[in-house]
Every structure is written in structure tokens, then in C-alpha cells.
Amino acid sequence: MARRVAVVGGGSSGLACIKCCLDEGLQPVCFESSDDMGGLWRFKENPEADRASIYHSVIINTSKEMMCFSDFPIPAHFPNYMHNSLIMDYFRMYADHFQLTKHIRFNTKVLQVKQRSDFSQSGQWDIETENKEGKKEKHIFDAVMICIGHHCQPNLPLHDFPGIDTFKGQFFHSRDYKTPEQWRDKKVVVIGIGNSGGDIAVELSKVTKQLYLSTRRGAWILNRVWDNGLPWDMLFNRAIDRLKNVLPFNFFSGLVESQLNKRFDHALYNLKPQHRLFSQHPTLNDELPNRILSGTVQVKPNVRRFQGSSVEFDDGSVVEDVDLVVFATGYRFSFPFLASQVLSVSDNKASLYKYVFPHELQRHTLAIIGLVQPLGAIMPVSEMQARWATRVFKGCAKLPSVVDMMKDIQCKKKTMAQRYVSSQRHTIQVDYISYMDEIAEQVGVRPSVLRLLLTDPRMGLNVLLGPCTPYQYRLQGPGKWAGARQAILTQWERVAQPMQTRPCPAAEPHRSFLWPLMVSAAVVGVAFYINRSKLPTFLQDPTELLERIKVFMPAL
């Protein structure tokens, strides 16, 4: 019989897990507590407890070619940066194409996941669930994949803000924000300059009387639209990634910071942080500089205290009559249905081998999928983790000893502590290409650039110098996809297609006289040099010189 695998959560990571289980001949059962798939990307007017929540206008920060599942490209006519509703459309297409929905039990909450009494021999798990009618069931599974993400439990550190209990206005976490209309002509303070904080500040500033954006450290601001109007994440490739790993950290950071400051001077805009660009998860926002320049957003330091309806900042400035405070202060993650001896979480830190496997289990039949924060898209990362985990469950891939796994965990923690600003936000950071390659190595699907350059030079150059799209991990090895090569060769066409909505006449070629003039000048110079002894004669009778030059002149 096929090994039964429980998948907890039906978001993007859960869908990838179902698909990977089916690819490996496993039998998945997905438990989704809500009535639909999509997880974080499913917009609902009213936030629900213990579930991710987004605002109506959310557009993803990663482009479609970089965020798609590796064997299912997003339709060419979809925009490069998609609204949350289009992301949901794509998930439904994916689920329909691979017939995933029939494996999902909606409105079913997981109450408990615990090891069976014979776990050391069987590796099996007891799982208790509850449906919307309150009926509880118990199940036995051979393996478990947990895909609940890290945006379910808001971090609301009210103890860090003296006087918040006296505040007369309204305050809430950014997960509770939906639309800006009700805050028209109000004064609003947004605390936090991550991606949610920046987006909400920009959106609210279009209707508010004044918006104040409070940040402790400042931030480097990237924009979705990069050089030549192309998506930012399509311009980072393996060559640049290797250069980043070779060059000194501060030098490479300085190069990119210089590029960002050409767009706008971060110091002039009161945004420049003390840390380097790659020492904090960057903020992507195309509109924020414009809102600051137009005065609708004022950048302020950290909040010192609240008093009544006023907010005092660390620089001593005070804003009176504040109507709303939005805490864009991030999230905490935990696994309440797991016993602490299986996996403990403290200060957003969990001890996982390559961010996937609890290293101390006697049987490696539990995988945490999607518990990473990449500088890039999470969907391909979760899919790669799921490909690895399912092969471990089958016995096709082996994990190292507990000692070696612990060394890897400690090494990653040390590297992260050295590089990143100390924050609970920076406990699960990974670099997209490096991490994808690391996990792909475990699966046996990491593309060999050298082999491709020797056997298929065109593809090799695309893999080395082109965007590191997920299709690269379907070129070889387990799960090889016949359409991967064509998907890579046509990726730029899919980038361009959604923008081709108006026929633009090709520019008429203008004849340039620069080249003939340069050739003529060279010919005259050579003629003068060859006949330099006869120069006085030619100067008395120039017609003879012109006749000699004509022999060498190109026909115009």
C-alpha cells in the first residue's frame, strides 16, 4: 500500500506538497481549516483567528516567472506582478490541472499531531482533527508535512509603547487593515517599514489628511520596476549570485546601495539605515519615494510614547489628534498542535535541518514546509522542499547523522547572526538561489552549468546569465519535465506579452552620416600622409589631390 501522508494547510505550500506526494506515489490527505485553498493569498473581508489575512489591494512582490511552480508556468497574458485575485486563479488552475482538490478536506482543523507509541519502529503519527460541525476524528499517517506558513499570528508588542492604553484613537495590527476609505481626512501613524507597512502607508496617504511612517532603523527601498522597466527579480542570475559570494560583503552591498541611491538619496529622504542592504530583508515599494516627495508621507523615528490622542517620537516631535495607528510589526510563528519535544519554537527560532526536518526525531517522517523568508518567491522554495521531503519519506534520499545535521543548523544560525540585524524577523532568512541549489542538491536536480555549456550551450548560457527561474530545476534528475527547456527559452516572451496591449509602430531607421564622415576623414588623412612630400604642389593645385582621394572614397 502507498504510504499515507498528512498535509496540514491548503495554501501554496500545501498544494505543492500534495502534487509532490502524488509524483512520488504517496497518498496525500490535506487538512484545510477554511472552506477554500490559497492560504495567505485568499482575501476575506473579515480576518479570521489563526489564519493569514491580507488587504484588498495586495500585489505580490515577485514576478510571475520567478514565483510559478516549476512545471506549470503562469499564463503568458497574466501581468508580471499579480493581484492576489490572480494568484488565486493560478492556484486553482494548478489544482485543476494536477487534480489536487480531491485530496483536500476543507473545513477540517488539525487539533493534535503526535508520535505513535511505536514511532521508533514505524515512524507513524496519530492525528486528531475536527470539522466545522465539531465532529472529531483520529487518523494514522506514515508521514506529516506541515504547511501553515509564518503569517498567522500577529506580533503586537504593545508593551514596547508606553501609554498605548491611554490612546484615544483606534489601533490595530496590519493584518486587520483592509481598505483605506474610512480613514479619509484623518491623521494616521504606521509603525514599521516592512513590505506591509510601506504598502499600507502609501495607500492610506492617498486619502488621509497626513500620514506618518515610523521606523526604528530605516530601510533600503527596492522597486519592482528595475532597469529598462524589467521585473527586479528577473535580473539577478547565477553569475551575479556567485559574484556576491566571492566579493567582500560590504563591497557588494555598497555597489547595490549606490544603485538604489541613484533612484533617490535614502539619506535625503530620512530612510537610510545604519545596516547594509543585505543585512535586513529589504522593502520593495515603487511609490513610497513619490509619496515622501509630495509630503503626503512623513518619515518619523520610533514612537517614544502615546498620550491621549497624541504620539511622541524619539526625536521629541509630537503629532496631535492622531486617529489611527497601524502596527506593521510582523508575525510570530508556532505549531500549537505539536508537542514541544517534537519541535519547540522560541523567539521565532526553530531547530530544523535546512529549515525542513526536526533533527532529533528517530524517524524522519515530519517535514516543515515553507518556514523560510527568501529574498524572492516562496512558492518554488516550498515546492523544492516538498520534492526533497517526499523522497526522504520514500527512502530515496537519506539524511545525515544527528551530529552532522546539528552542525549544519548551528552554522546557519551563526552565519545569520553575523549578517543580519538582530530581530525576530531575521530567523528564517535564506538567499533564493543559494538555498534552492542547496535543496536541489539533496534531490539530485541541481542544474550543472558546466555540463549544459558543453552539451547545450544555448541552455547553459540561459541558466548562467538568465534569471534563475524555477524551470531550471526540472531540466534533469527526479521529476524531470520535458517542457522545462522550452519554458526557459520563452520566459522573456511571457514577460513581454501582458504589456503588448497597444501596437507601437517601429521607429523609422534614420540614415547616419557619422560613419561615412569618419571613413572620409580617415581616407583624407591617409592620402595626406602618403603624399606628404608633394603637399606644397597639391596646395597650389588642389584638384589633383581630390582626384587621387576619390579613388579611395566609399560610394555614398
Short mmCIF file of N, CA and C in Angstrom, two decimals, residues 207-340:
data_model
loop_
_atom_site.label_atom_id
_atom_site.label_comp_id
_atom_site.label_asym_id
_atom_site.label_seq_id
_atom_site.Cartn_x
_atom_site.Cartn_y
_atom_site.Cartn_z
N VAL A 207 -5.49 59.20 0.83
CA VAL A 207 -6.79 59.70 1.30
C VAL A 207 -6.69 60.43 2.64
N THR A 208 -5.63 60.18 3.41
CA THR A 208 -5.55 60.77 4.74
C THR A 208 -5.19 62.25 4.70
N LYS A 209 -5.44 62.91 5.81
CA LYS A 209 -5.01 64.30 5.97
C LYS A 209 -3.49 64.36 6.03
N GLN A 210 -2.89 63.43 6.78
CA GLN A 210 -1.44 63.30 6.84
C GLN A 210 -1.10 61.91 7.35
N LEU A 211 -0.08 61.31 6.76
CA LEU A 211 0.37 60.01 7.20
C LEU A 211 1.81 60.10 7.71
N TYR A 212 2.08 59.48 8.85
CA TYR A 212 3.41 59.44 9.45
C TYR A 212 3.89 57.99 9.46
N LEU A 213 5.06 57.77 8.89
CA LEU A 213 5.63 56.43 8.81
C LEU A 213 6.79 56.34 9.80
N SER A 214 6.58 55.56 10.85
CA SER A 214 7.56 55.46 11.93
C SER A 214 8.46 54.24 11.72
N THR A 215 9.78 54.46 11.79
CA THR A 215 10.72 53.36 11.63
C THR A 215 11.89 53.52 12.59
N ARG A 216 12.27 52.44 13.25
CA ARG A 216 13.40 52.47 14.18
C ARG A 216 14.73 52.55 13.45
N ARG A 217 14.88 51.74 12.42
CA ARG A 217 16.19 51.59 11.78
C ARG A 217 16.26 52.22 10.40
N GLY A 218 15.13 52.55 9.78
CA GLY A 218 15.15 52.93 8.38
C GLY A 218 15.16 51.68 7.52
N ALA A 219 15.30 51.85 6.23
CA ALA A 219 15.28 50.69 5.33
C ALA A 219 15.82 51.08 3.97
N TRP A 220 16.39 50.10 3.30
CA TRP A 220 16.72 50.25 1.88
C TRP A 220 15.48 49.88 1.07
N ILE A 221 15.14 50.74 0.12
CA ILE A 221 13.92 50.54 -0.65
C ILE A 221 14.26 50.09 -2.07
N LEU A 222 13.82 48.89 -2.41
CA LEU A 222 13.94 48.39 -3.78
C LEU A 222 12.63 48.66 -4.50
N ASN A 223 12.67 48.66 -5.81
CA ASN A 223 11.44 48.81 -6.56
C ASN A 223 11.23 47.63 -7.49
N ARG A 224 9.95 47.30 -7.69
CA ARG A 224 9.62 46.18 -8.57
C ARG A 224 10.12 46.41 -9.99
N VAL A 225 10.00 47.66 -10.45
CA VAL A 225 10.40 48.01 -11.81
C VAL A 225 11.88 48.38 -11.79
N TRP A 226 12.71 47.54 -12.42
CA TRP A 226 14.15 47.73 -12.38
C TRP A 226 14.63 48.30 -13.71
N ASP A 227 15.90 48.16 -14.01
CA ASP A 227 16.49 48.73 -15.23
C ASP A 227 15.70 48.31 -16.47
N ASN A 228 15.49 49.26 -17.36
CA ASN A 228 14.77 49.04 -18.62
C ASN A 228 13.33 48.60 -18.41
N GLY A 229 12.81 48.86 -17.20
CA GLY A 229 11.41 48.53 -16.93
C GLY A 229 11.14 47.07 -16.69
N LEU A 230 12.17 46.27 -16.44
CA LEU A 230 12.00 44.84 -16.24
C LEU A 230 11.80 44.51 -14.76
N PRO A 231 11.16 43.38 -14.46
CA PRO A 231 10.98 42.99 -13.06
C PRO A 231 12.33 42.82 -12.37
N TRP A 232 12.45 43.31 -11.14
CA TRP A 232 13.73 43.32 -10.44
C TRP A 232 14.31 41.92 -10.27
N ASP A 233 13.44 40.94 -10.00
CA ASP A 233 13.98 39.61 -9.68
C ASP A 233 14.38 38.81 -10.92
N MET A 234 14.07 39.35 -12.11
CA MET A 234 14.48 38.68 -13.34
C MET A 234 15.91 39.05 -13.73
N LEU A 235 16.50 40.01 -13.03
CA LEU A 235 17.83 40.49 -13.40
C LEU A 235 18.93 39.93 -12.50
N PHE A 236 18.55 39.15 -11.48
CA PHE A 236 19.54 38.51 -10.63
C PHE A 236 19.72 37.06 -11.11
N ASN A 237 20.93 36.71 -11.46
CA ASN A 237 21.20 35.40 -12.03
C ASN A 237 22.32 34.69 -11.28
N ARG A 238 22.70 33.51 -11.78
CA ARG A 238 23.73 32.72 -11.10
C ARG A 238 25.09 33.41 -11.14
N ALA A 239 25.38 34.10 -12.22
CA ALA A 239 26.66 34.79 -12.31
C ALA A 239 26.77 35.87 -11.24
N ILE A 240 25.70 36.66 -11.08
CA ILE A 240 25.70 37.70 -10.05
C ILE A 240 25.74 37.07 -8.66
N ASP A 241 25.01 35.96 -8.48
CA ASP A 241 25.00 35.30 -7.18
C ASP A 241 26.39 34.80 -6.81
N ARG A 242 27.11 34.27 -7.77
CA ARG A 242 28.48 33.81 -7.50
C ARG A 242 29.41 34.98 -7.22
N LEU A 243 29.20 36.06 -7.93
CA LEU A 243 29.99 37.26 -7.69
C LEU A 243 29.74 37.77 -6.27
N LYS A 244 28.49 37.73 -5.84
CA LYS A 244 28.13 38.16 -4.48
C LYS A 244 28.84 37.32 -3.43
N ASN A 245 28.98 36.03 -3.71
CA ASN A 245 29.62 35.13 -2.74
C ASN A 245 31.13 35.27 -2.73
N VAL A 246 31.70 35.83 -3.81
CA VAL A 246 33.16 35.97 -3.91
C VAL A 246 33.62 37.32 -3.37
N LEU A 247 32.88 38.38 -3.72
CA LEU A 247 33.27 39.72 -3.30
C LEU A 247 33.03 39.92 -1.80
N PRO A 248 33.80 40.81 -1.17
CA PRO A 248 33.53 41.14 0.24
C PRO A 248 32.10 41.63 0.42
N PHE A 249 31.49 41.22 1.53
CA PHE A 249 30.07 41.53 1.78
C PHE A 249 29.80 43.03 1.70
N ASN A 250 30.62 43.84 2.37
CA ASN A 250 30.38 45.28 2.40
C ASN A 250 30.57 45.91 1.03
N PHE A 251 31.53 45.37 0.26
CA PHE A 251 31.78 45.92 -1.07
C PHE A 251 30.59 45.67 -1.99
N PHE A 252 30.08 44.43 -2.00
CA PHE A 252 28.96 44.11 -2.87
C PHE A 252 27.71 44.88 -2.43
N SER A 253 27.48 44.96 -1.11
CA SER A 253 26.34 45.73 -0.61
C SER A 253 26.44 47.19 -1.06
N GLY A 254 27.65 47.72 -0.99
CA GLY A 254 27.86 49.11 -1.39
C GLY A 254 27.55 49.35 -2.86
N LEU A 255 27.88 48.38 -3.71
CA LEU A 255 27.59 48.51 -5.13
C LEU A 255 26.08 48.65 -5.37
N VAL A 256 25.31 47.79 -4.72
CA VAL A 256 23.86 47.82 -4.93
C VAL A 256 23.24 49.04 -4.24
N GLU A 257 23.77 49.41 -3.07
CA GLU A 257 23.27 50.60 -2.37
C GLU A 257 23.48 51.85 -3.23
N SER A 258 24.61 51.91 -3.90
CA SER A 258 24.88 53.04 -4.79
C SER A 258 23.85 53.11 -5.91
N GLN A 259 23.48 51.94 -6.42
CA GLN A 259 22.46 51.89 -7.47
C GLN A 259 21.11 52.37 -6.93
N LEU A 260 20.76 51.96 -5.72
CA LEU A 260 19.49 52.38 -5.11
C LEU A 260 19.47 53.88 -4.86
N ASN A 261 20.60 54.43 -4.45
CA ASN A 261 20.67 55.86 -4.17
C ASN A 261 20.61 56.71 -5.44
N LYS A 262 20.88 56.10 -6.58
CA LYS A 262 20.71 56.83 -7.84
C LYS A 262 19.24 57.10 -8.13
N ARG A 263 18.39 56.18 -7.66
CA ARG A 263 16.96 56.40 -7.83
C ARG A 263 16.49 57.50 -6.90
N PHE A 264 16.85 57.41 -5.62
CA PHE A 264 16.63 58.51 -4.68
C PHE A 264 17.60 58.36 -3.53
N ASP A 265 18.05 59.48 -3.01
CA ASP A 265 19.04 59.50 -1.93
C ASP A 265 18.34 59.12 -0.62
N HIS A 266 18.68 57.93 -0.10
CA HIS A 266 18.00 57.44 1.10
C HIS A 266 18.26 58.34 2.31
N ALA A 267 19.43 58.96 2.38
CA ALA A 267 19.71 59.87 3.49
C ALA A 267 18.86 61.13 3.38
N LEU A 268 18.72 61.66 2.17
CA LEU A 268 17.90 62.85 1.96
C LEU A 268 16.44 62.60 2.34
N TYR A 269 15.98 61.37 2.12
CA TYR A 269 14.59 61.03 2.40
C TYR A 269 14.40 60.48 3.83
N ASN A 270 15.44 60.60 4.66
CA ASN A 270 15.37 60.14 6.06
C ASN A 270 15.10 58.65 6.19
N LEU A 271 15.53 57.87 5.20
CA LEU A 271 15.29 56.43 5.23
C LEU A 271 16.56 55.61 5.41
N LYS A 272 17.72 56.23 5.21
CA LYS A 272 18.96 55.46 5.21
C LYS A 272 19.20 54.80 6.56
N PRO A 273 19.37 53.47 6.57
CA PRO A 273 19.65 52.77 7.83
C PRO A 273 21.15 52.69 8.08
N GLN A 274 21.53 52.28 9.27
CA GLN A 274 22.93 52.09 9.58
C GLN A 274 23.44 50.75 9.05
N HIS A 275 22.55 49.79 8.88
CA HIS A 275 22.97 48.48 8.41
C HIS A 275 23.10 48.46 6.88
N ARG A 276 23.78 47.45 6.37
CA ARG A 276 23.96 47.30 4.94
C ARG A 276 22.70 46.72 4.31
N LEU A 277 22.62 46.84 3.00
CA LEU A 277 21.43 46.41 2.26
C LEU A 277 21.07 44.96 2.55
N PHE A 278 22.06 44.06 2.50
CA PHE A 278 21.78 42.64 2.65
C PHE A 278 21.84 42.17 4.10
N SER A 279 21.74 43.13 5.04
CA SER A 279 21.69 42.78 6.46
C SER A 279 20.27 42.86 7.01
N GLN A 280 19.32 43.13 6.16
CA GLN A 280 17.92 43.15 6.56
C GLN A 280 17.08 42.79 5.35
N HIS A 281 15.95 42.15 5.60
CA HIS A 281 15.05 41.85 4.48
C HIS A 281 14.60 43.18 3.89
N PRO A 282 14.91 43.44 2.62
CA PRO A 282 14.62 44.77 2.05
C PRO A 282 13.13 44.99 1.82
N THR A 283 12.78 46.25 1.68
CA THR A 283 11.40 46.65 1.40
C THR A 283 11.27 46.97 -0.08
N LEU A 284 10.27 46.40 -0.73
CA LEU A 284 10.01 46.70 -2.14
C LEU A 284 8.82 47.65 -2.21
N ASN A 285 9.04 48.82 -2.80
CA ASN A 285 7.96 49.80 -2.89
C ASN A 285 8.32 50.84 -3.95
N ASP A 286 7.54 50.87 -5.02
CA ASP A 286 7.81 51.81 -6.10
C ASP A 286 7.28 53.21 -5.81
N GLU A 287 6.25 53.30 -4.97
CA GLU A 287 5.55 54.58 -4.79
C GLU A 287 6.02 55.39 -3.58
N LEU A 288 6.65 54.74 -2.62
CA LEU A 288 6.98 55.43 -1.36
C LEU A 288 7.81 56.70 -1.57
N PRO A 289 8.87 56.70 -2.39
CA PRO A 289 9.63 57.95 -2.58
C PRO A 289 8.77 59.09 -3.10
N ASN A 290 7.84 58.78 -3.99
CA ASN A 290 6.97 59.82 -4.53
C ASN A 290 6.04 60.39 -3.46
N ARG A 291 5.54 59.51 -2.58
CA ARG A 291 4.65 59.99 -1.52
C ARG A 291 5.42 60.87 -0.51
N ILE A 292 6.69 60.51 -0.26
CA ILE A 292 7.51 61.33 0.63
C ILE A 292 7.82 62.67 -0.03
N LEU A 293 8.14 62.62 -1.31
CA LEU A 293 8.48 63.84 -2.05
C LEU A 293 7.30 64.79 -2.14
N SER A 294 6.10 64.23 -2.19
CA SER A 294 4.90 65.07 -2.28
C SER A 294 4.38 65.48 -0.90
N GLY A 295 5.00 64.97 0.17
CA GLY A 295 4.63 65.40 1.51
C GLY A 295 3.48 64.66 2.14
N THR A 296 2.89 63.73 1.42
CA THR A 296 1.75 63.01 1.99
C THR A 296 2.20 61.96 2.99
N VAL A 297 3.47 61.55 2.89
CA VAL A 297 4.07 60.66 3.89
C VAL A 297 5.24 61.38 4.53
N GLN A 298 5.25 61.43 5.87
CA GLN A 298 6.40 61.97 6.60
C GLN A 298 7.07 60.83 7.36
N VAL A 299 8.36 60.70 7.14
CA VAL A 299 9.12 59.65 7.82
C VAL A 299 9.52 60.12 9.21
N LYS A 300 9.21 59.32 10.22
CA LYS A 300 9.50 59.67 11.61
C LYS A 300 10.30 58.55 12.27
N PRO A 301 11.01 58.87 13.36
CA PRO A 301 11.71 57.82 14.12
C PRO A 301 10.72 56.98 14.93
N ASN A 302 11.26 56.14 15.79
CA ASN A 302 10.42 55.25 16.59
C ASN A 302 9.52 56.05 17.54
N VAL A 303 8.38 55.46 17.87
CA VAL A 303 7.45 56.09 18.81
C VAL A 303 7.99 55.95 20.23
N ARG A 304 8.05 57.07 20.94
CA ARG A 304 8.51 57.06 22.34
C ARG A 304 7.36 56.75 23.28
N ARG A 305 6.23 57.44 23.07
CA ARG A 305 5.08 57.20 23.96
C ARG A 305 3.80 57.73 23.31
N PHE A 306 2.69 57.21 23.83
CA PHE A 306 1.36 57.71 23.48
C PHE A 306 0.80 58.47 24.70
N GLN A 307 0.04 59.49 24.41
CA GLN A 307 -0.63 60.21 25.50
C GLN A 307 -1.92 60.80 24.95
N GLY A 308 -3.03 60.19 25.35
CA GLY A 308 -4.31 60.64 24.83
C GLY A 308 -4.37 60.40 23.33
N SER A 309 -4.56 61.49 22.57
CA SER A 309 -4.62 61.37 21.11
C SER A 309 -3.32 61.80 20.46
N SER A 310 -2.28 62.03 21.25
CA SER A 310 -1.01 62.49 20.69
C SER A 310 0.01 61.35 20.70
N VAL A 311 0.96 61.46 19.76
CA VAL A 311 2.04 60.48 19.62
C VAL A 311 3.37 61.23 19.66
N GLU A 312 4.24 60.84 20.59
CA GLU A 312 5.56 61.46 20.68
C GLU A 312 6.61 60.49 20.14
N PHE A 313 7.52 61.04 19.32
CA PHE A 313 8.55 60.23 18.69
C PHE A 313 9.89 60.43 19.41
N ASP A 314 10.86 59.57 19.08
CA ASP A 314 12.15 59.59 19.77
C ASP A 314 12.91 60.89 19.59
N ASP A 315 12.62 61.63 18.55
CA ASP A 315 13.32 62.91 18.33
C ASP A 315 12.66 64.06 19.09
N GLY A 316 11.63 63.75 19.88
CA GLY A 316 10.94 64.77 20.66
C GLY A 316 9.76 65.40 19.95
N SER A 317 9.61 65.15 18.67
CA SER A 317 8.46 65.73 17.94
C SER A 317 7.18 65.05 18.37
N VAL A 318 6.08 65.81 18.33
CA VAL A 318 4.78 65.31 18.77
C VAL A 318 3.75 65.58 17.68
N VAL A 319 2.93 64.59 17.41
CA VAL A 319 1.81 64.75 16.48
C VAL A 319 0.53 64.65 17.29
N GLU A 320 -0.29 65.68 17.17
CA GLU A 320 -1.55 65.73 17.92
C GLU A 320 -2.71 65.17 17.08
N ASP A 321 -3.77 64.80 17.78
CA ASP A 321 -5.03 64.40 17.15
C ASP A 321 -4.87 63.26 16.16
N VAL A 322 -4.13 62.24 16.56
CA VAL A 322 -3.96 61.06 15.71
C VAL A 322 -5.21 60.17 15.81
N ASP A 323 -5.74 59.78 14.65
CA ASP A 323 -6.97 58.99 14.62
C ASP A 323 -6.72 57.49 14.58
N LEU A 324 -5.60 57.08 13.97
CA LEU A 324 -5.36 55.65 13.79
C LEU A 324 -3.87 55.36 13.87
N VAL A 325 -3.54 54.24 14.48
CA VAL A 325 -2.18 53.72 14.47
C VAL A 325 -2.23 52.28 13.93
N VAL A 326 -1.45 52.02 12.90
CA VAL A 326 -1.36 50.67 12.32
C VAL A 326 -0.01 50.08 12.71
N PHE A 327 -0.03 48.96 13.41
CA PHE A 327 1.20 48.28 13.80
C PHE A 327 1.59 47.26 12.73
N ALA A 328 2.52 47.65 11.86
CA ALA A 328 3.05 46.72 10.85
C ALA A 328 4.31 46.10 11.44
N THR A 329 4.13 45.32 12.48
CA THR A 329 5.23 44.84 13.32
C THR A 329 5.48 43.35 13.18
N GLY A 330 5.08 42.78 12.07
CA GLY A 330 5.46 41.41 11.77
C GLY A 330 4.61 40.35 12.43
N TYR A 331 5.15 39.13 12.43
CA TYR A 331 4.40 37.97 12.88
C TYR A 331 5.27 37.05 13.74
N ARG A 332 4.61 36.22 14.50
CA ARG A 332 5.25 35.13 15.23
C ARG A 332 4.75 33.81 14.64
N PHE A 333 5.55 32.80 14.73
CA PHE A 333 5.07 31.50 14.26
C PHE A 333 5.19 30.47 15.37
N SER A 334 4.29 29.50 15.34
CA SER A 334 4.30 28.41 16.32
C SER A 334 3.51 27.25 15.73
N PHE A 335 3.59 26.12 16.40
CA PHE A 335 2.88 24.92 15.97
C PHE A 335 2.15 24.34 17.17
N PRO A 336 1.00 24.91 17.51
CA PRO A 336 0.31 24.55 18.75
C PRO A 336 -0.16 23.11 18.81
N PHE A 337 -0.30 22.46 17.67
CA PHE A 337 -0.77 21.08 17.64
C PHE A 337 0.37 20.07 17.78
N LEU A 338 1.61 20.56 17.85
CA LEU A 338 2.78 19.69 18.01
C LEU A 338 3.30 19.77 19.44
N ALA A 339 3.70 18.65 19.99
CA ALA A 339 4.31 18.63 21.32
C ALA A 339 5.67 19.31 21.26
N SER A 340 6.05 19.99 22.32
CA SER A 340 7.30 20.75 22.35
C SER A 340 8.52 19.86 22.17
#
